[in-house]
Coordinates of C-alpha atoms in Angstrom, one line a residue:
Chain A
M1 CA 0.5 3.3 34.0
T2 CA -2.2 0.9 33.6
L3 CA -4.7 1.4 30.9
E4 CA -8.8 -0.1 31.7
G5 CA -11.9 -0.4 29.6
T6 CA -14.7 -2.4 28.4
V7 CA -13.8 -4.7 25.3
W8 CA -15.3 -4.1 21.4
K9 CA -14.3 -6.9 19.7
F10 CA -13.1 -7.6 16.1
G11 CA -11.6 -10.2 14.1
D12 CA -8.4 -11.0 11.9
N13 CA -7.7 -9.0 9.5
I14 CA -9.0 -6.0 10.0
D15 CA -8.5 -3.2 7.1
T16 CA -7.9 -0.1 7.1
D17 CA -10.4 0.8 4.4
V18 CA -13.2 -0.7 6.8
I19 CA -11.5 1.3 10.4
I20 CA -12.2 4.3 8.5
P21 CA -13.5 4.5 4.7
A22 CA -11.9 6.1 2.0
P23 CA -15.0 8.7 1.3
Y24 CA -13.6 10.5 4.5
L25 CA -10.4 11.4 3.6
V26 CA -11.5 14.8 3.5
S27 CA -10.5 15.3 7.0
T28 CA -7.4 15.5 9.4
D29 CA -9.3 15.4 12.2
S30 CA -9.5 13.2 14.1
A31 CA -13.3 13.8 16.3
E32 CA -14.6 14.2 12.9
L33 CA -12.7 10.7 11.7
G34 CA -13.7 9.2 15.0
K35 CA -17.1 9.9 14.3
H36 CA -16.7 7.1 11.7
C37 CA -14.9 4.9 13.1
M38 CA -15.5 0.8 12.0
E39 CA -17.8 2.2 10.0
G40 CA -16.9 -0.3 7.6
V41 CA -17.7 -3.2 9.7
D42 CA -19.9 -1.8 12.4
P43 CA -21.4 1.0 11.0
S44 CA -23.6 2.5 14.8
F45 CA -19.7 1.6 16.2
S46 CA -18.9 5.8 17.2
E47 CA -22.5 5.6 18.8
K48 CA -21.6 2.9 21.0
V49 CA -18.4 3.3 21.7
S50 CA -18.0 5.2 24.8
A51 CA -14.2 7.0 26.2
G52 CA -11.6 4.4 27.4
D53 CA -13.1 1.1 25.8
I54 CA -10.5 -0.8 24.0
I55 CA -10.8 -2.9 20.7
V56 CA -9.9 -6.5 21.1
A57 CA -8.9 -8.0 18.0
G58 CA -7.5 -11.3 16.3
K59 CA -4.6 -11.3 13.8
N60 CA -3.1 -8.5 11.1
F61 CA -5.0 -5.8 12.7
G62 CA -4.5 -2.5 10.3
C63 CA -4.1 -4.4 6.9
G64 CA -4.0 -2.4 3.7
S65 CA -3.4 1.6 2.9
S66 CA -1.0 3.6 5.2
R67 CA -3.6 6.1 6.4
E68 CA -2.5 8.0 9.6
H69 CA -6.4 8.6 9.5
A70 CA -6.9 4.9 10.6
P71 CA -5.2 5.6 14.2
M72 CA -6.7 8.6 14.6
A73 CA -10.4 7.8 14.3
I74 CA -9.6 5.4 16.8
K75 CA -7.9 8.0 18.9
G76 CA -10.9 10.2 17.8
A77 CA -13.9 7.5 18.9
G78 CA -12.8 7.6 21.9
I79 CA -10.5 4.2 22.3
S80 CA -7.7 4.5 24.5
C81 CA -5.7 1.2 22.9
V82 CA -5.9 -1.8 20.8
V83 CA -5.2 -4.5 21.5
A84 CA -4.6 -7.9 19.4
E85 CA -3.3 -11.0 18.2
S86 CA -0.6 -9.1 15.5
F87 CA -0.5 -5.7 13.8
A88 CA 0.4 -4.9 9.4
R89 CA 3.6 -3.1 10.2
I90 CA 1.8 0.6 8.4
F91 CA -0.5 0.5 11.4
F92 CA 1.8 -0.5 13.8
R93 CA 4.6 2.0 13.2
N94 CA 2.1 4.7 12.5
A95 CA 0.4 3.8 16.1
F96 CA 3.9 4.4 17.7
N97 CA 4.4 7.1 15.6
M98 CA 1.3 9.6 16.7
G99 CA 0.6 8.0 19.7
L100 CA -1.3 5.3 20.2
A101 CA -1.1 2.7 22.6
I102 CA -1.3 -0.6 21.3
F103 CA -0.1 -4.0 21.8
E104 CA 0.7 -7.2 20.6
A105 CA -0.7 -10.5 22.9
P106 CA -0.9 -13.9 21.6
G107 CA -4.3 -15.5 22.8
V108 CA -6.6 -12.8 23.1
S109 CA -8.8 -13.6 20.2
D110 CA -9.8 -16.5 22.0
G111 CA -9.8 -15.9 25.6
I112 CA -10.9 -11.7 25.5
S113 CA -15.2 -11.6 24.5
A114 CA -16.9 -8.6 24.2
G115 CA -18.3 -6.5 26.6
D116 CA -14.8 -8.0 28.9
R117 CA -13.8 -5.4 31.4
I118 CA -9.7 -5.3 31.2
S119 CA -6.7 -3.9 32.0
I120 CA -3.4 -3.2 30.8
N121 CA 0.1 -2.5 32.8
Q122 CA 1.1 -0.7 30.2
D123 CA 5.2 -1.0 32.1
T124 CA 5.0 -5.2 32.7
G125 CA 2.2 -5.8 30.1
E126 CA 0.4 -7.6 32.0
I127 CA -3.2 -7.5 30.3
I128 CA -5.9 -8.9 32.8
D129 CA -9.3 -9.7 31.9
H130 CA -11.3 -9.2 35.0
T131 CA -14.7 -10.7 33.5
N132 CA -13.3 -14.4 33.4
G133 CA -10.1 -13.6 35.6
K134 CA -8.0 -14.7 32.3
T135 CA -4.2 -12.8 31.9
F136 CA -2.0 -12.2 28.6
S137 CA 1.0 -11.0 28.2
A138 CA 1.9 -8.3 25.9
N139 CA 5.3 -8.8 23.6
T140 CA 7.5 -6.4 24.6
I141 CA 8.5 -3.1 22.6
P142 CA 11.8 -2.6 21.4
P143 CA 13.6 0.9 23.7
F144 CA 13.8 2.5 21.1
M145 CA 10.4 2.4 20.4
Q146 CA 9.7 2.8 23.9
G147 CA 11.5 6.2 23.5
L148 CA 9.2 7.3 20.8
I149 CA 6.4 6.5 23.3
E150 CA 8.3 9.0 26.1
A151 CA 8.5 11.0 24.2
G152 CA 5.3 11.5 22.8
G153 CA 5.3 10.6 19.6
L154 CA 7.2 10.4 16.3
M155 CA 7.8 14.7 16.1
A156 CA 8.3 15.8 19.9
Y157 CA 10.8 13.0 19.1
V158 CA 12.3 14.8 15.7
L159 CA 12.3 17.6 17.7
K160 CA 13.0 16.9 20.9
K161 CA 17.1 15.5 19.3
R162 CA 16.6 18.2 16.8
R163 CA 17.5 21.0 19.7
G164 CA 19.6 18.4 21.3
Chain B
M1 CA 28.8 -11.7 6.1
P2 CA 26.9 -12.7 2.9
K3 CA 24.3 -10.1 2.5
T4 CA 20.9 -9.5 0.6
I5 CA 20.3 -6.5 -1.8
T6 CA 18.0 -5.3 1.4
E7 CA 20.6 -5.3 3.6
K8 CA 23.1 -3.9 1.5
I9 CA 20.9 -1.1 0.8
L10 CA 20.5 -0.3 3.9
A11 CA 23.7 -0.8 5.0
A12 CA 24.4 2.3 2.2
H13 CA 22.1 4.5 3.7
T14 CA 23.7 4.2 7.5
G15 CA 26.9 4.6 7.1
R16 CA 28.1 1.5 8.7
E17 CA 29.4 -1.1 6.9
S18 CA 27.0 -3.8 7.8
V19 CA 23.2 -4.2 9.7
V20 CA 21.3 -7.3 11.0
P21 CA 18.2 -8.0 10.0
G22 CA 16.2 -7.4 13.3
E23 CA 18.4 -4.2 14.2
L24 CA 16.7 -0.7 14.5
V25 CA 18.3 1.5 12.1
S26 CA 18.0 5.0 11.2
V27 CA 18.2 5.8 7.2
R28 CA 19.4 8.5 5.1
I29 CA 16.3 8.7 2.5
D30 CA 17.1 9.5 -1.1
M31 CA 12.8 10.3 -1.9
A32 CA 10.0 10.8 0.3
L33 CA 6.8 10.7 -1.6
A34 CA 3.2 11.7 0.3
N35 CA -0.2 12.2 -2.0
D36 CA -3.3 14.4 -1.8
I37 CA -5.2 12.4 1.1
T38 CA -1.3 11.4 3.6
A39 CA 0.0 15.3 2.0
P40 CA -1.9 17.4 4.1
I41 CA -1.8 15.6 7.7
A42 CA 2.2 15.5 7.2
I43 CA 1.9 19.4 6.3
E44 CA 0.3 20.0 9.4
L45 CA 2.9 18.6 11.3
F46 CA 5.8 20.0 9.4
E47 CA 4.0 23.8 10.1
K48 CA 3.2 23.1 13.7
A49 CA 6.9 22.4 14.6
Q50 CA 7.8 25.8 12.0
I51 CA 10.7 24.5 10.7
P52 CA 12.2 27.0 8.5
A53 CA 13.5 24.3 4.9
V54 CA 12.5 20.6 4.6
F55 CA 15.9 18.9 4.4
D56 CA 16.3 18.7 0.4
S57 CA 13.8 20.3 -2.0
E58 CA 14.3 18.2 -4.7
R59 CA 14.1 14.8 -2.7
I60 CA 10.3 15.3 -2.1
A61 CA 7.4 14.2 -4.6
L62 CA 3.9 15.1 -3.6
V63 CA 1.7 13.6 -5.4
P64 CA -2.3 14.9 -5.7
D65 CA -4.0 12.0 -7.4
H66 CA -6.3 10.0 -5.2
F67 CA -9.1 12.7 -5.5
V68 CA -8.3 14.6 -8.1
P69 CA -9.2 15.7 -10.5
N70 CA -10.2 17.8 -7.7
K71 CA -13.8 15.7 -6.6
D72 CA -15.9 17.2 -4.2
I73 CA -14.4 20.7 -1.9
R74 CA -12.6 19.0 0.4
S75 CA -10.4 16.7 -2.0
A76 CA -9.7 20.8 -3.7
T77 CA -9.1 22.2 0.0
Q78 CA -7.0 19.3 0.4
V79 CA -4.8 20.0 -2.9
A80 CA -4.6 23.7 -2.0
L81 CA -2.6 23.0 1.0
M82 CA -0.3 21.1 -1.1
R83 CA 0.0 23.2 -3.2
R84 CA 0.7 26.5 -0.8
F85 CA 3.5 24.5 0.8
A86 CA 5.2 23.1 -2.4
K87 CA 5.6 27.0 -3.0
K88 CA 6.8 28.0 0.4
Y89 CA 9.2 25.7 0.5
G90 CA 10.7 25.2 -3.3
I91 CA 9.2 21.5 -3.8
K92 CA 10.6 20.4 -6.6
Y93 CA 8.5 17.8 -8.0
F94 CA 5.0 19.0 -7.1
F95 CA 2.8 17.7 -10.2
E96 CA -0.1 19.5 -11.3
L97 CA -2.9 18.8 -13.3
G98 CA -1.7 18.2 -16.4
E99 CA 1.9 16.6 -15.4
M100 CA 0.3 14.8 -12.8
G101 CA -0.5 10.7 -13.0
I102 CA -0.6 7.6 -10.3
E103 CA 2.3 8.1 -7.6
H104 CA 3.9 5.2 -8.3
V105 CA 3.4 4.5 -12.3
L106 CA 5.0 8.8 -12.4
L107 CA 8.3 8.4 -10.1
P108 CA 9.7 5.6 -12.0
E109 CA 8.5 6.9 -15.2
Q110 CA 10.2 10.6 -14.2
G111 CA 13.3 8.9 -12.9
L112 CA 12.7 10.1 -9.7
V113 CA 12.9 6.9 -8.0
L114 CA 16.6 4.7 -9.3
P115 CA 18.3 1.4 -8.3
G116 CA 19.6 1.7 -4.6
D117 CA 17.5 4.0 -3.6
V118 CA 15.9 4.0 -0.1
V119 CA 12.4 5.7 -0.8
I120 CA 9.6 6.1 2.2
G121 CA 5.6 7.4 0.7
A122 CA 3.0 8.2 2.6
D123 CA 1.2 5.3 0.3
S124 CA 0.7 1.7 1.6
H125 CA 2.1 0.6 -1.9
T126 CA 5.1 2.8 -2.0
C127 CA 6.5 -1.3 -1.9
T128 CA 6.4 -1.2 -6.1
Y129 CA 10.2 1.0 -6.3
G130 CA 11.5 -2.1 -5.6
A131 CA 10.7 -4.0 -9.4
L132 CA 13.8 -1.2 -9.5
G133 CA 16.0 -2.8 -7.2
A134 CA 15.3 0.0 -4.6
F135 CA 14.5 0.2 -1.0
S136 CA 11.2 0.7 -0.8
T137 CA 8.5 1.3 1.4
G138 CA 5.3 2.6 3.0
V139 CA 5.0 4.8 5.7
G140 CA 2.4 7.3 7.4
S141 CA 2.3 11.0 6.6
T142 CA 4.4 11.3 10.6
D143 CA 7.1 9.7 8.4
I144 CA 6.9 12.0 6.0
A145 CA 6.1 15.1 8.5
A146 CA 9.9 14.3 10.2
A147 CA 11.4 12.6 6.7
M148 CA 11.5 16.6 5.3
I149 CA 12.8 17.7 8.7
T150 CA 15.5 15.2 8.8
G151 CA 16.1 13.6 5.8
E152 CA 15.8 10.3 7.6
V153 CA 13.2 7.7 9.0
W154 CA 13.8 4.7 11.7
F155 CA 13.4 1.1 10.3
R156 CA 13.4 -2.5 12.0
V157 CA 16.1 -4.0 9.0
P158 CA 13.7 -7.0 7.8
E159 CA 14.4 -10.2 7.1
S160 CA 13.9 -11.9 3.7
I161 CA 11.7 -13.8 2.4
K162 CA 13.2 -15.5 -1.3
F163 CA 10.5 -16.7 -3.7
T164 CA 11.9 -18.4 -7.0
Y165 CA 10.0 -18.5 -10.0
H166 CA 10.6 -21.3 -13.0
G167 CA 9.5 -21.9 -16.3
Q168 CA 7.8 -20.4 -19.4
L169 CA 4.4 -18.6 -18.5
Q170 CA 1.0 -19.2 -19.5
E171 CA -0.5 -17.0 -22.6
W172 CA -2.3 -14.2 -20.9
V173 CA -0.4 -14.5 -17.5
T174 CA 1.3 -11.8 -15.8
G175 CA 3.0 -10.8 -13.0
K176 CA -0.2 -9.5 -12.1
D177 CA -0.8 -13.3 -11.7
L178 CA 2.3 -14.3 -10.1
I179 CA 1.9 -12.0 -7.4
L180 CA -2.2 -13.5 -7.0
W181 CA -0.4 -16.9 -7.5
T182 CA 1.9 -15.8 -4.7
I183 CA 0.0 -14.1 -2.2
G184 CA -2.6 -16.9 -1.9
D185 CA 0.5 -19.0 -1.1
I186 CA 1.5 -17.3 1.9
G187 CA -1.9 -15.9 2.4
V188 CA -2.1 -11.4 3.8
D189 CA 0.2 -11.9 6.0
G190 CA 2.8 -14.1 5.2
A191 CA 5.2 -11.5 4.8
T192 CA 4.4 -8.8 7.0
Y193 CA 7.3 -7.2 8.2
K194 CA 9.6 -9.1 5.6
A195 CA 11.2 -8.2 2.3
M196 CA 10.0 -10.1 -0.6
E197 CA 11.9 -10.6 -3.0
F198 CA 12.1 -12.1 -6.7
Q199 CA 13.8 -13.9 -8.6
G200 CA 14.4 -16.6 -11.0
P201 CA 14.6 -17.1 -15.0
A202 CA 10.6 -16.6 -15.0
I203 CA 11.0 -12.9 -13.1
E204 CA 14.3 -12.4 -15.9
T205 CA 11.7 -12.7 -19.0
L206 CA 9.4 -9.6 -17.6
P207 CA 9.2 -6.3 -18.4
M208 CA 9.7 -3.8 -15.9
S209 CA 6.1 -3.2 -15.7
D210 CA 5.1 -6.5 -14.7
R211 CA 7.9 -6.4 -12.2
M212 CA 6.4 -3.7 -10.7
T213 CA 2.7 -4.8 -10.6
M214 CA 4.2 -7.5 -8.5
A215 CA 6.3 -5.8 -5.8
N216 CA 3.5 -3.1 -5.7
M217 CA 1.5 -6.0 -4.6
A218 CA 4.1 -6.8 -1.8
I219 CA 2.3 -5.2 0.6
E220 CA -0.8 -7.5 -0.7
A221 CA 1.2 -9.7 1.7
G222 CA 1.9 -7.8 4.5
A223 CA 5.5 -7.3 3.7
K224 CA 7.7 -4.5 4.1
S225 CA 9.1 -3.9 0.7
G226 CA 9.0 -6.3 -2.7
I227 CA 12.5 -6.1 -4.6
I228 CA 13.8 -7.5 -7.8
A229 CA 17.4 -7.5 -7.9
P230 CA 18.4 -5.0 -11.3
D231 CA 19.6 -6.6 -14.6
Q232 CA 20.1 -5.2 -18.6
V233 CA 16.1 -4.9 -18.3
T234 CA 16.2 -2.3 -15.6
L235 CA 19.1 -0.9 -16.3
D236 CA 17.7 -0.2 -20.1
Y237 CA 14.0 1.4 -18.4
V238 CA 16.7 4.1 -15.9
S239 CA 19.2 4.9 -17.9
S240 CA 17.0 7.4 -20.0
R241 CA 15.2 8.5 -17.5
A242 CA 17.2 8.8 -14.5
T243 CA 17.4 12.6 -12.8
R244 CA 20.3 12.1 -10.7
P245 CA 23.4 8.9 -10.5
F246 CA 22.4 5.9 -8.9
E247 CA 24.4 2.6 -7.8
T248 CA 23.3 -0.5 -8.1
Y249 CA 23.6 -3.9 -5.8
L250 CA 22.8 -7.7 -5.6
S251 CA 21.5 -10.6 -3.6
D252 CA 25.1 -12.6 -2.3
P253 CA 24.8 -16.3 -3.6
D254 CA 24.3 -17.5 0.1
A255 CA 22.8 -14.6 1.6
N256 CA 20.6 -15.5 4.7
Y257 CA 16.7 -15.5 3.5
D258 CA 14.3 -16.2 6.5
Q259 CA 12.3 -18.9 4.0
E260 CA 12.5 -19.8 0.2
K261 CA 9.7 -20.7 -1.4
T262 CA 9.8 -21.4 -5.0
Y263 CA 7.2 -21.9 -7.7
D264 CA 7.0 -23.1 -11.5
V265 CA 4.7 -20.4 -13.4
S266 CA 3.7 -22.9 -16.1
Q267 CA 1.8 -24.3 -13.5
I268 CA -0.4 -20.9 -13.0
E269 CA -3.3 -19.3 -15.3
P270 CA -4.4 -16.3 -14.8
Q271 CA -5.5 -15.6 -11.2
V272 CA -9.1 -13.6 -9.6
A273 CA -8.8 -12.8 -6.0
F274 CA -12.6 -13.1 -4.6
P275 CA -14.0 -10.7 -2.4
H276 CA -13.3 -9.7 0.3
L277 CA -9.0 -10.9 0.5
P278 CA -6.2 -10.2 -2.0
E279 CA -5.8 -13.8 -0.7
N280 CA -9.2 -15.2 -2.1
T281 CA -7.6 -16.3 -5.0
R282 CA -8.6 -19.2 -8.1
P283 CA -7.6 -20.0 -11.5
V284 CA -10.3 -18.0 -13.9
S285 CA -11.2 -21.4 -15.5
E286 CA -12.8 -22.1 -11.6
A287 CA -14.6 -18.9 -11.1
G288 CA -17.9 -20.1 -11.6
I289 CA -20.4 -17.9 -13.0
I290 CA -19.8 -14.5 -11.8
P291 CA -21.9 -11.4 -13.5
I292 CA -20.4 -8.3 -13.0
D293 CA -21.6 -4.5 -13.4
Q294 CA -18.4 -3.0 -14.3
A295 CA -15.1 -3.7 -14.8
V296 CA -11.8 -1.7 -13.8
I297 CA -8.4 -1.3 -16.0
G298 CA -5.9 1.0 -14.1
S299 CA -4.8 2.1 -11.2
C300 CA -1.4 1.5 -10.0
T301 CA -1.0 -2.5 -10.5
N302 CA -2.0 -2.0 -14.0
G303 CA -2.6 1.2 -15.9
R304 CA 0.8 1.1 -17.4
I305 CA 0.9 0.9 -21.2
E306 CA 1.5 -2.4 -21.6
D307 CA -1.9 -2.8 -19.4
L308 CA -3.4 -1.6 -21.6
R309 CA -2.4 -2.6 -25.1
M310 CA -3.4 -6.1 -23.8
A311 CA -6.8 -4.6 -22.9
A312 CA -7.4 -3.9 -26.1
R313 CA -6.1 -6.8 -27.8
V314 CA -9.0 -8.8 -26.0
L315 CA -11.4 -6.0 -26.5
K316 CA -10.4 -5.0 -30.3
G317 CA -13.6 -6.3 -32.6
H318 CA -15.6 -6.4 -29.4
T319 CA -18.3 -4.5 -27.5
I320 CA -19.1 -5.1 -23.9
D321 CA -22.3 -6.6 -22.4
K322 CA -24.5 -4.3 -21.8
T323 CA -24.6 -5.4 -18.5
V324 CA -21.2 -3.7 -17.6
R325 CA -20.2 -0.6 -17.4
L326 CA -16.0 -0.6 -18.7
I327 CA -13.7 2.2 -17.5
V328 CA -10.6 2.3 -18.3
I329 CA -7.8 4.5 -16.8
P330 CA -4.3 5.5 -18.4
A331 CA -2.2 5.9 -15.7
T332 CA 0.3 9.2 -16.2
P333 CA -0.3 11.7 -18.8
S334 CA 2.4 10.3 -21.3
I335 CA 0.4 6.7 -21.0
Y336 CA -2.9 8.4 -22.1
R337 CA -1.2 10.2 -25.1
Q338 CA 0.7 7.0 -26.3
A339 CA -2.6 4.9 -25.8
M340 CA -4.3 7.3 -27.9
N341 CA -1.3 7.9 -30.2
E342 CA -1.3 4.0 -30.7
G343 CA -5.0 4.0 -31.3
L344 CA -5.8 2.1 -28.0
F345 CA -9.3 5.2 -27.5
E346 CA -10.8 3.7 -30.8
V347 CA -11.1 0.0 -29.1
F348 CA -12.0 1.0 -25.9
L349 CA -14.7 3.3 -26.8
D350 CA -15.7 0.9 -29.8
A351 CA -16.4 -1.1 -27.9
R352 CA -18.7 1.1 -25.4
G353 CA -15.4 1.8 -22.9
I354 CA -14.8 5.4 -21.6
V355 CA -11.4 6.4 -20.7
S356 CA -10.6 8.3 -17.4
P357 CA -7.7 11.0 -17.4
P358 CA -5.2 9.7 -14.7
T359 CA -5.8 9.0 -11.3
C360 CA -6.3 6.4 -8.3
G361 CA -10.3 7.1 -8.2
P362 CA -11.8 4.3 -8.0
C363 CA -9.0 2.1 -7.1
L364 CA -10.3 2.7 -3.5
G365 CA -13.9 3.6 -3.7
G366 CA -12.8 7.7 -4.8
F367 CA -14.6 9.0 -7.6
M368 CA -15.2 7.5 -11.6
G369 CA -17.0 4.9 -10.8
V370 CA -17.8 4.4 -7.0
L371 CA -19.5 0.8 -6.3
G372 CA -23.1 1.1 -5.1
P373 CA -25.5 -2.0 -3.5
G374 CA -24.6 -5.2 -3.9
E375 CA -22.7 -4.4 -7.3
R376 CA -20.0 -6.3 -8.7
A377 CA -16.9 -5.5 -10.4
V378 CA -13.7 -7.2 -11.4
S379 CA -10.2 -4.6 -11.7
T380 CA -6.9 -4.6 -12.0
T381 CA -6.6 -3.1 -9.2
N382 CA -4.8 -4.7 -5.8
R383 CA -7.4 -4.8 -2.6
N384 CA -11.3 -6.2 -2.9
F385 CA -11.5 -5.2 0.9
V386 CA -15.3 -4.8 2.5
G387 CA -16.7 -1.5 1.0
R388 CA -13.1 -0.6 -0.8
M389 CA -14.8 0.7 -4.2
G390 CA -17.3 1.4 -2.8
H391 CA -20.8 0.3 -0.6
P392 CA -20.0 -2.2 1.7
T393 CA -21.8 -5.1 0.0
S394 CA -20.3 -4.4 -3.1
E395 CA -17.8 -7.1 -3.9
V396 CA -14.7 -6.5 -6.1
Y397 CA -12.8 -9.4 -7.4
L398 CA -8.9 -8.8 -8.8
A399 CA -7.5 -9.5 -12.2
N400 CA -5.4 -8.8 -15.0
P401 CA -6.6 -6.4 -18.0
A402 CA -6.5 -10.0 -19.8
V403 CA -9.4 -10.9 -17.7
A404 CA -11.1 -7.9 -16.9
A405 CA -11.1 -6.8 -20.8
A406 CA -12.6 -10.0 -22.1
S407 CA -15.2 -10.3 -18.9
A408 CA -16.6 -7.0 -19.9
V409 CA -17.1 -8.4 -22.9
L410 CA -19.1 -11.9 -21.1
G411 CA -20.6 -10.1 -18.9
R412 CA -19.3 -12.1 -16.0
I413 CA -15.8 -13.5 -14.9
G414 CA -13.9 -14.9 -17.5
G415 CA -10.6 -15.3 -19.4
P416 CA -9.7 -13.7 -23.5
E417 CA -9.5 -17.4 -24.8
E418 CA -13.8 -17.4 -23.7
L419 CA -13.8 -14.9 -26.9

């Protein structure tokens, strides 16, 4: 499956407090959280973003708190996936557990610009920037985690295993 | 094959002889924790799955501490959900107001997390319990929901980095300064996915409170966990508190480390982390003139009795600057009572500070001291990200309790030696 969308760019160390500021953590609703996505760095982000858009960021994306509201807000804002140089580990596992597609791909921070049209082949990990013609390769995902994605997230995986 | 303490604990919880870094393993947990922000998502997922019972009602801790005492109707609703869930499933360790404290101070104090444990918490500072010689790490709400069903969690076995601390600490230098110094050295992603193992003669001299402060901030270097081998100090702390038997593990002398770092602590002075990352550290003597509006002394990082005593020692006989608001937050009811009985409240009130009931409140810009536009705080908490304590243009400077107290008196960032 291929994801294609327009790029929103962010820098290094984008933390969960700017992805979804703490005052909004009184909700568990993805759509509501999405209205405040990235408010800490770009207050009008949720108004500008369109369904299917892609976030491209630098290193250590999602550092800070364990709040799953962060990947929920990104999903709720309509973002199809996040591509970054690297991810902080709790954000990384949360994204797999709750079903937000994320890709770790060296070189994307310098090689892809805001507004570019990019596509990601989820099977091969090939990332193509259709605006500047550059290509990138996402790091492979361990088979266990691939299994999580295929099951539809951790809860679906656990319940399926439980049923045998 | 020689093993690190982390590899030994994880192996013991998989029922296997050994595990190696990089392996993905399913691990049995001794305790799962969630708070009033993260539990609601886990509870909704658990109930949606229509599972009749949790895996073990004595291995789940629900601590409403972030927005409690309830700051508004929506936070009250979230805590009510936890309360109802705890009652329905017979969760033994749900902490109602009056017993509730800041989770990472409360659980060790109550003997609910112990050496050799595997602990997961839907809170990034769950790494605190590594100070007891446990493997302990922050996860998400979905992990907690799944663990409440299975009693297990999946992990990639982390590589370990060994940090060795030699030398004698200078006066007013604490565990907070050692960890800020370390984060300043390796950066906020310097230990991503790794276990930070703290050891050496200087660590052996630290009381549990300082050890917990160090392990608490391992996440601020991106680490999966922080860990300190249990010794007599650890055993003295846990033996009177432990609610169940436990085992202690030590790293083999020739265990494999991804990286080794050695520091001479006698060269380290109290540190201040400047906005907006915990890695932006400077010695307090090089802070320059930074006027402040607020000082916060508390949190899972520095809200223990030793921290409050240190702040009181600095504040005694002083009044804080007219431009500053001082908020002191004992982390648990027993710390609160002890501070009161020791006369520390007198010192804080005489200095024109206030004493709050236990809560995470201001640390994450929740309530009880939110910063307005352009305001600056010196804080004993753990994060100074953009907007962390309030308005996006506000600033947070991280420091130890002595520096926070001295800064409140000075009206600008400074150390206790300036008073």
